[in-house]
PDB file of C-alpha atoms in Angstrom:
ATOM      1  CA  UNK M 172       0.000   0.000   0.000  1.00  0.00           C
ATOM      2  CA  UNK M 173       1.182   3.296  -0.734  1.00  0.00           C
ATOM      3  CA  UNK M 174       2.499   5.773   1.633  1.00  0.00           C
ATOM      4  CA  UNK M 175       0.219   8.563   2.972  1.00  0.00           C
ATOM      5  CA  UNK M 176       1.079  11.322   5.329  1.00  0.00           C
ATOM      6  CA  UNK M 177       0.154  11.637   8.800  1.00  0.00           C
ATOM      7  CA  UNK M 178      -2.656  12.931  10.165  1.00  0.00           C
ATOM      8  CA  UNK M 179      -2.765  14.611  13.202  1.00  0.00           C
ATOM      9  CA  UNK M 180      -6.042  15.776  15.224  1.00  0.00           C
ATOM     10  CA  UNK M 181      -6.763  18.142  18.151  1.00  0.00           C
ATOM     11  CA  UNK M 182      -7.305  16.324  21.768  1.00  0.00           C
ATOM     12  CA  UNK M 183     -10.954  14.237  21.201  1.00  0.00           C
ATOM     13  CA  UNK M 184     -12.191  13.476  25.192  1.00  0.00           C
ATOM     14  CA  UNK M 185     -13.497  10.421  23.690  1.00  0.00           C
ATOM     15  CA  UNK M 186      -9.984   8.789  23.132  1.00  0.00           C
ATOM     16  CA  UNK M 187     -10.239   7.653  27.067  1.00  0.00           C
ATOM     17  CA  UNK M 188     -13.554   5.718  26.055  1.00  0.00           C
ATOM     18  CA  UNK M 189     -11.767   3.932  23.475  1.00  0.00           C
ATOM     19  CA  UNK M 190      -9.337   3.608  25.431  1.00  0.00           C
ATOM     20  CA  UNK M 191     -11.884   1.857  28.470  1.00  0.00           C
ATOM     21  CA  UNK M 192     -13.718  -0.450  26.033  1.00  0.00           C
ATOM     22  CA  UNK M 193      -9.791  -1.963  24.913  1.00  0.00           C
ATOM     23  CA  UNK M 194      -8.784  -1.711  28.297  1.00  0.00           C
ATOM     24  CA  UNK M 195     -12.025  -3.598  29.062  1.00  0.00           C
ATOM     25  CA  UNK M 196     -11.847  -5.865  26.426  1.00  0.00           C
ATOM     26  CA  UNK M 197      -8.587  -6.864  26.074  1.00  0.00           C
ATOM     27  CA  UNK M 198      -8.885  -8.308  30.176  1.00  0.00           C
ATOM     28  CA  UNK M 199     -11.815 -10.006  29.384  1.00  0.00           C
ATOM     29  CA  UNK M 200     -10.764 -12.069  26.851  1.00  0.00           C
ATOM     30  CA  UNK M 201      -7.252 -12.804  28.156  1.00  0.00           C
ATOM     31  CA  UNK M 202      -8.613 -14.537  30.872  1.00  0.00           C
ATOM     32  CA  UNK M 203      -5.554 -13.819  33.428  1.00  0.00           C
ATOM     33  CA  UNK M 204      -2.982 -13.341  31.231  1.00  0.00           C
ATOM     34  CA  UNK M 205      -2.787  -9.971  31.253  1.00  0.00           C
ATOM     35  CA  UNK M 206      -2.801  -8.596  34.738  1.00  0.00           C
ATOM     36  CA  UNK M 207      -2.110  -4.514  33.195  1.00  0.00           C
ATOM     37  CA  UNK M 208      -3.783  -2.204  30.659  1.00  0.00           C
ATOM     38  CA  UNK M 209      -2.884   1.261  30.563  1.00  0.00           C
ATOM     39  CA  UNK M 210      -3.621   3.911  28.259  1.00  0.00           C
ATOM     40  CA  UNK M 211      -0.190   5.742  27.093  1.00  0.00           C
ATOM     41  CA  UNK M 212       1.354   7.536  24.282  1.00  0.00           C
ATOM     42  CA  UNK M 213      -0.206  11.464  23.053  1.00  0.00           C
ATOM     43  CA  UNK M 214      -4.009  10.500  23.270  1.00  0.00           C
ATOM     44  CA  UNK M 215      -3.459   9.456  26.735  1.00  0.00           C
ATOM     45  CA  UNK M 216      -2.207  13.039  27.439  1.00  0.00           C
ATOM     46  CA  UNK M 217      -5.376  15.300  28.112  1.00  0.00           C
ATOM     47  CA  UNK M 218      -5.604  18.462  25.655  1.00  0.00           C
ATOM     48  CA  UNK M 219      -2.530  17.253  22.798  1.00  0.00           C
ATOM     49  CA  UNK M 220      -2.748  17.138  19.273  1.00  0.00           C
ATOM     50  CA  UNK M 221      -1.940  13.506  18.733  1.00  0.00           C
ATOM     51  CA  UNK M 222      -2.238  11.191  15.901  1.00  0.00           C
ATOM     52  CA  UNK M 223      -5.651   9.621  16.679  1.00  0.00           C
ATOM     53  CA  UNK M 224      -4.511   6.069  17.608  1.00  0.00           C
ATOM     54  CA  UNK M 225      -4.920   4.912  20.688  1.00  0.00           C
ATOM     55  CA  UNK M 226      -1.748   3.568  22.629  1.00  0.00           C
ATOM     56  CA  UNK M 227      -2.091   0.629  24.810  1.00  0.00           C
ATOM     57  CA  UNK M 228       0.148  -1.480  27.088  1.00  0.00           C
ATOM     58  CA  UNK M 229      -1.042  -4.787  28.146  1.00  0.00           C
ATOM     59  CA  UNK M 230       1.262  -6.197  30.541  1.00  0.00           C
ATOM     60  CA  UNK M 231       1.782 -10.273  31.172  1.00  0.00           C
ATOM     61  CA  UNK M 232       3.776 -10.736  34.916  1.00  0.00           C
ATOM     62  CA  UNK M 233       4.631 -14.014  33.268  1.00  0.00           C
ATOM     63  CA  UNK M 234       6.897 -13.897  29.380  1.00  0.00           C
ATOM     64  CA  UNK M 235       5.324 -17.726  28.683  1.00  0.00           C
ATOM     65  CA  UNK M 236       1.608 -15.911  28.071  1.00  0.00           C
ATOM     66  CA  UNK M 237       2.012 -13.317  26.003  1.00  0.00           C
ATOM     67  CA  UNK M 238       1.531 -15.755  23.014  1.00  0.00           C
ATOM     68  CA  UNK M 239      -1.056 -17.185  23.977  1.00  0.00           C
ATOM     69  CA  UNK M 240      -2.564 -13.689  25.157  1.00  0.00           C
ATOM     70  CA  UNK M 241      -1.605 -12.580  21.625  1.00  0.00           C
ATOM     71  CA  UNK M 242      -3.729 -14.887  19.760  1.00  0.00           C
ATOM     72  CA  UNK M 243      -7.030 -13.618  21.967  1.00  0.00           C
ATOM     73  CA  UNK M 244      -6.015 -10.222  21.460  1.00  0.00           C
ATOM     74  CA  UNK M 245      -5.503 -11.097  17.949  1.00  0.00           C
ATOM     75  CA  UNK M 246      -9.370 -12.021  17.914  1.00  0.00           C
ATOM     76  CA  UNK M 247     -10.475  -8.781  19.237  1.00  0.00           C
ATOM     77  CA  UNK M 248      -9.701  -7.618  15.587  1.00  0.00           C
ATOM     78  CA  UNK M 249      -6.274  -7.195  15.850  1.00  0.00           C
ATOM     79  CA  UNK M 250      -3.228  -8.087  13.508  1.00  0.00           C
ATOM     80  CA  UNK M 251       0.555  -8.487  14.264  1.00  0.00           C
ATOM     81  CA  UNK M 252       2.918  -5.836  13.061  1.00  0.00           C
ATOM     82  CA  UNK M 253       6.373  -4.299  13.434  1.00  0.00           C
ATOM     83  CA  UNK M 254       7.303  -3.578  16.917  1.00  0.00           C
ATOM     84  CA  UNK M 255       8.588  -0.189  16.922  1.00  0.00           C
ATOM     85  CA  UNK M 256      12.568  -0.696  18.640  1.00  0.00           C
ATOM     86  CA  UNK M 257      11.087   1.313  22.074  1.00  0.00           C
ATOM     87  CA  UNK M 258       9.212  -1.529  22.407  1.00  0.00           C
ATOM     88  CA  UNK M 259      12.064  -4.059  23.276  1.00  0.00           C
ATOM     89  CA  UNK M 260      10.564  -7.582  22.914  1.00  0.00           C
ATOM     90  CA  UNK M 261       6.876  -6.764  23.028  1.00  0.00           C
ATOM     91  CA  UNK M 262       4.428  -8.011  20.658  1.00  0.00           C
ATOM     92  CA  UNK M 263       3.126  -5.746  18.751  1.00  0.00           C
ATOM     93  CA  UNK M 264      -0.497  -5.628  17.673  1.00  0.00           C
ATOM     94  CA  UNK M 265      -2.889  -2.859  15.130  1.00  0.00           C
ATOM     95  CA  UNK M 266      -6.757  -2.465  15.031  1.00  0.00           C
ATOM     96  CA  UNK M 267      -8.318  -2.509  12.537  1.00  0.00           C
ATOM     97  CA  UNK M 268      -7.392  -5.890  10.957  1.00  0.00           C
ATOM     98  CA  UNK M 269      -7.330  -4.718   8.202  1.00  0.00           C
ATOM     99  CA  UNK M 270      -6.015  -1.557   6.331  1.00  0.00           C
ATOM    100  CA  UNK M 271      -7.669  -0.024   3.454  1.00  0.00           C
ATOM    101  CA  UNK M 272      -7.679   3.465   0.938  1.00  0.00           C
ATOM    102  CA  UNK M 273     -10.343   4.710   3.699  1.00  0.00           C
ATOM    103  CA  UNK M 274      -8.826   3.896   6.962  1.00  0.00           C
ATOM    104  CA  UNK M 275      -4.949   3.167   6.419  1.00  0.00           C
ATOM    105  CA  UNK M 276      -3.600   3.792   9.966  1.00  0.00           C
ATOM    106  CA  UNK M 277      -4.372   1.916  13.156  1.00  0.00           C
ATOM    107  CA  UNK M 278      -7.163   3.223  15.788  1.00  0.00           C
ATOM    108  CA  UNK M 279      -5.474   1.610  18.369  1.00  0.00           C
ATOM    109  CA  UNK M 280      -2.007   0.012  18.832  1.00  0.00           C
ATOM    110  CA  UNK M 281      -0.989  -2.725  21.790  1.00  0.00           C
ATOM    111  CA  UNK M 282       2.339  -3.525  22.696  1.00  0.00           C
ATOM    112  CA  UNK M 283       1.773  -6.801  24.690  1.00  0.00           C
ATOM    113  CA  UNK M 284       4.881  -6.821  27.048  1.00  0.00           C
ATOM    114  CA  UNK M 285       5.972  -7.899  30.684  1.00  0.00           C
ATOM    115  CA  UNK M 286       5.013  -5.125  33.339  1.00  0.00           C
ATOM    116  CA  UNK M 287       8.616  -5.027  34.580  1.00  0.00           C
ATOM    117  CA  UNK M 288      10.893  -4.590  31.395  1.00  0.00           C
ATOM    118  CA  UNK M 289      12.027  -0.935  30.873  1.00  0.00           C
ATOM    119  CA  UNK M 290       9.840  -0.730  27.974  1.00  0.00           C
ATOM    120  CA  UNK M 291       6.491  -0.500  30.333  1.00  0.00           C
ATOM    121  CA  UNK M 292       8.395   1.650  33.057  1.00  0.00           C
ATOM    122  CA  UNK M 293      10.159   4.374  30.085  1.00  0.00           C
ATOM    123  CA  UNK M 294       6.139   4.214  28.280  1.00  0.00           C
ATOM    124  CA  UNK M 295       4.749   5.004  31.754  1.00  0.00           C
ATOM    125  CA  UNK M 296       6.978   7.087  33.229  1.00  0.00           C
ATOM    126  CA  UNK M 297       6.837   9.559  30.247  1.00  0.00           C
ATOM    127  CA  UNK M 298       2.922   9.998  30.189  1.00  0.00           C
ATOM    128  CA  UNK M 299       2.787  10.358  33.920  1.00  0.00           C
ATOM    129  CA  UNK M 300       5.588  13.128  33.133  1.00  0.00           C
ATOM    130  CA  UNK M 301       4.343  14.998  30.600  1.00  0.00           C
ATOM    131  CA  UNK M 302       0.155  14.505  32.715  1.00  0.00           C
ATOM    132  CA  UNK M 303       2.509  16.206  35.572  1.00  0.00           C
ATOM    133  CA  UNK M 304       4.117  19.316  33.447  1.00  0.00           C
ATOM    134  CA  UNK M 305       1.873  20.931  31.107  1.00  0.00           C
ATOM    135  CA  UNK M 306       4.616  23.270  30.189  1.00  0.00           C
ATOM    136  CA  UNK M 307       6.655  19.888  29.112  1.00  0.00           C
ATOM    137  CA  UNK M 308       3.782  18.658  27.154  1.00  0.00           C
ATOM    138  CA  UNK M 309       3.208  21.924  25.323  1.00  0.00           C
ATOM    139  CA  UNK M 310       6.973  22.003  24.689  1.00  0.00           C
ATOM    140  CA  UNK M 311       6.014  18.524  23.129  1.00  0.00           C
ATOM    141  CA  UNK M 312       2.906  19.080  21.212  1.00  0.00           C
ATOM    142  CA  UNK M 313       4.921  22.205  20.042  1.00  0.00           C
ATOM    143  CA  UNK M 314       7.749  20.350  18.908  1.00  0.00           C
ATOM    144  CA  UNK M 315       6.046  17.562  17.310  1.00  0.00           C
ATOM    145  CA  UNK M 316       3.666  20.087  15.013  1.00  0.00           C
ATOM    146  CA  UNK M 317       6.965  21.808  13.873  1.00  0.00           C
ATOM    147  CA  UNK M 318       8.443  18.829  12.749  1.00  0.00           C
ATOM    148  CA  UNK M 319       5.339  17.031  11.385  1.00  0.00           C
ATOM    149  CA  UNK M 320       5.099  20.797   9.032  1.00  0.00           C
ATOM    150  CA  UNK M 321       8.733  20.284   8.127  1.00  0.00           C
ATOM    151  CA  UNK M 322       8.547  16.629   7.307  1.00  0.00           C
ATOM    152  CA  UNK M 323       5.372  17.066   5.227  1.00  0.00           C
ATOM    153  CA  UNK M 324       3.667  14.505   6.909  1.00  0.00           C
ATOM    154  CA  UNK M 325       5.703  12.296   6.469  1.00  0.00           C
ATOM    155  CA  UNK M 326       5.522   8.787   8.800  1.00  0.00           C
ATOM    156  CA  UNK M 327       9.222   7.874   9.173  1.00  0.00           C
ATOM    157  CA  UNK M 328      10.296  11.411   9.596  1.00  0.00           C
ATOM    158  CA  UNK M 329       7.548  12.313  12.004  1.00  0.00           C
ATOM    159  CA  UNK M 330       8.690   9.326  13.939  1.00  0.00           C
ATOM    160  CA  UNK M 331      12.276   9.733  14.077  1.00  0.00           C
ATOM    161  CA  UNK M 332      12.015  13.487  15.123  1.00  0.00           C
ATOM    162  CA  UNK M 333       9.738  11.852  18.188  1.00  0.00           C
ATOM    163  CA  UNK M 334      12.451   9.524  18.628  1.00  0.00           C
ATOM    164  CA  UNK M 335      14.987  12.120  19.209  1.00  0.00           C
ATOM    165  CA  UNK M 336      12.334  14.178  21.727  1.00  0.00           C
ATOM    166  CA  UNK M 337      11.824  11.505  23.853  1.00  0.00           C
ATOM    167  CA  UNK M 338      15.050  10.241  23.941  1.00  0.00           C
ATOM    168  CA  UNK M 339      15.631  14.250  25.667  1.00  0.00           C
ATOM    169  CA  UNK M 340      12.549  13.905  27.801  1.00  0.00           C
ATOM    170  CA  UNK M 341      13.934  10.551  29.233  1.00  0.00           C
ATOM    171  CA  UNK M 342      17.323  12.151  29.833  1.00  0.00           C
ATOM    172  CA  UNK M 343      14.707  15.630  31.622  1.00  0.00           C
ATOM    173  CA  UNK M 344      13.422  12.792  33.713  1.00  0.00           C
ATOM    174  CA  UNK M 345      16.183  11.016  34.849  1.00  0.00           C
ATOM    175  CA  UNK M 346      17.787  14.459  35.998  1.00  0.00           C
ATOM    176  CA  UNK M 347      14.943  14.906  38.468  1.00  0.00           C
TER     177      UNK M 347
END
């Protein structure tokens, strides 16, 4: 499929319903395999511009279920994708199942990890930051327009210039 440019909204307050129905859904299938669900990434971030994909963790205490938990989330109308390297060894999984001309980007996004890895914590630790320091997440939502203008729109761009902001929030964060 071709390549379109990224599309980025103003806050919607019904991301955290979306949000609550996956979070909802996701434990209800799973059965006990996944003990976590937490909302993270831009739309979990009250008042950003965000691409409108909703970011999930689903965290597994226990590294033998996450295949298994995979394969129910995976029925929930999920596919497997790339795991973005932040991710570590997560599983990686998009909604809708499928992508067409009409809807070619995800509406939500699950990284099925363990709770403890440094993926969850870093993924955490940065939305309860930026929740914490509006002038931090304006500093953000600043920075990411700029660069989505510059780029065009432009996924791998737009991602690598988050890439590098994060990788300077995490270094903010450590230092306090």
């Amino acid at each position: 499929m071709a390549s379109h440019p990224v599309r980025l909204m103003h806050f919607d307050p019904r991301w955290r319903q979306e949000f609550e129905q996956t979070r909802s859904s996701i434990l209800l299938s799973c059965e006990g395999r996944v003990v976590d669900v937490v909302h993270v990434g831009s739309t979990s971030i009250s008042g950003l511009i965000a691409r409108p994909t909703i970011d999930v963790l689903a965290g597994v205490n226990d590294v033998a279920m996450m295949e298994s938990a995979a394969l129910l989330i995976e029925g929930l109308n999920f596919r497997r994708g790339k795991t973005p390297d932040w991710a570590g060894a997560a599983i990686a999984l998009f909604k809708p199942r499928y992508v067409t001309p009409d809807q070619p980007d995800p509406t939500h996004c699950v990284y099925l990890m363990q709770t403890s890895t440094p993926a969850w914590i870093q993924a955490v630790s940065i939305r309860d930051y930026l929740r914490q320091n509006a002038e931090s997440a304006l500093d953000f939502e600043e920075a990411k327009v700029r660069r989505w203008r510059h780029g065009e729109g432009d996924l791998q761009q737009y991602e690598a210039d988050k890439a590098i902001f994060f990788a300077h929030l995490k270094d903010q964060i450590d230092a306090s």
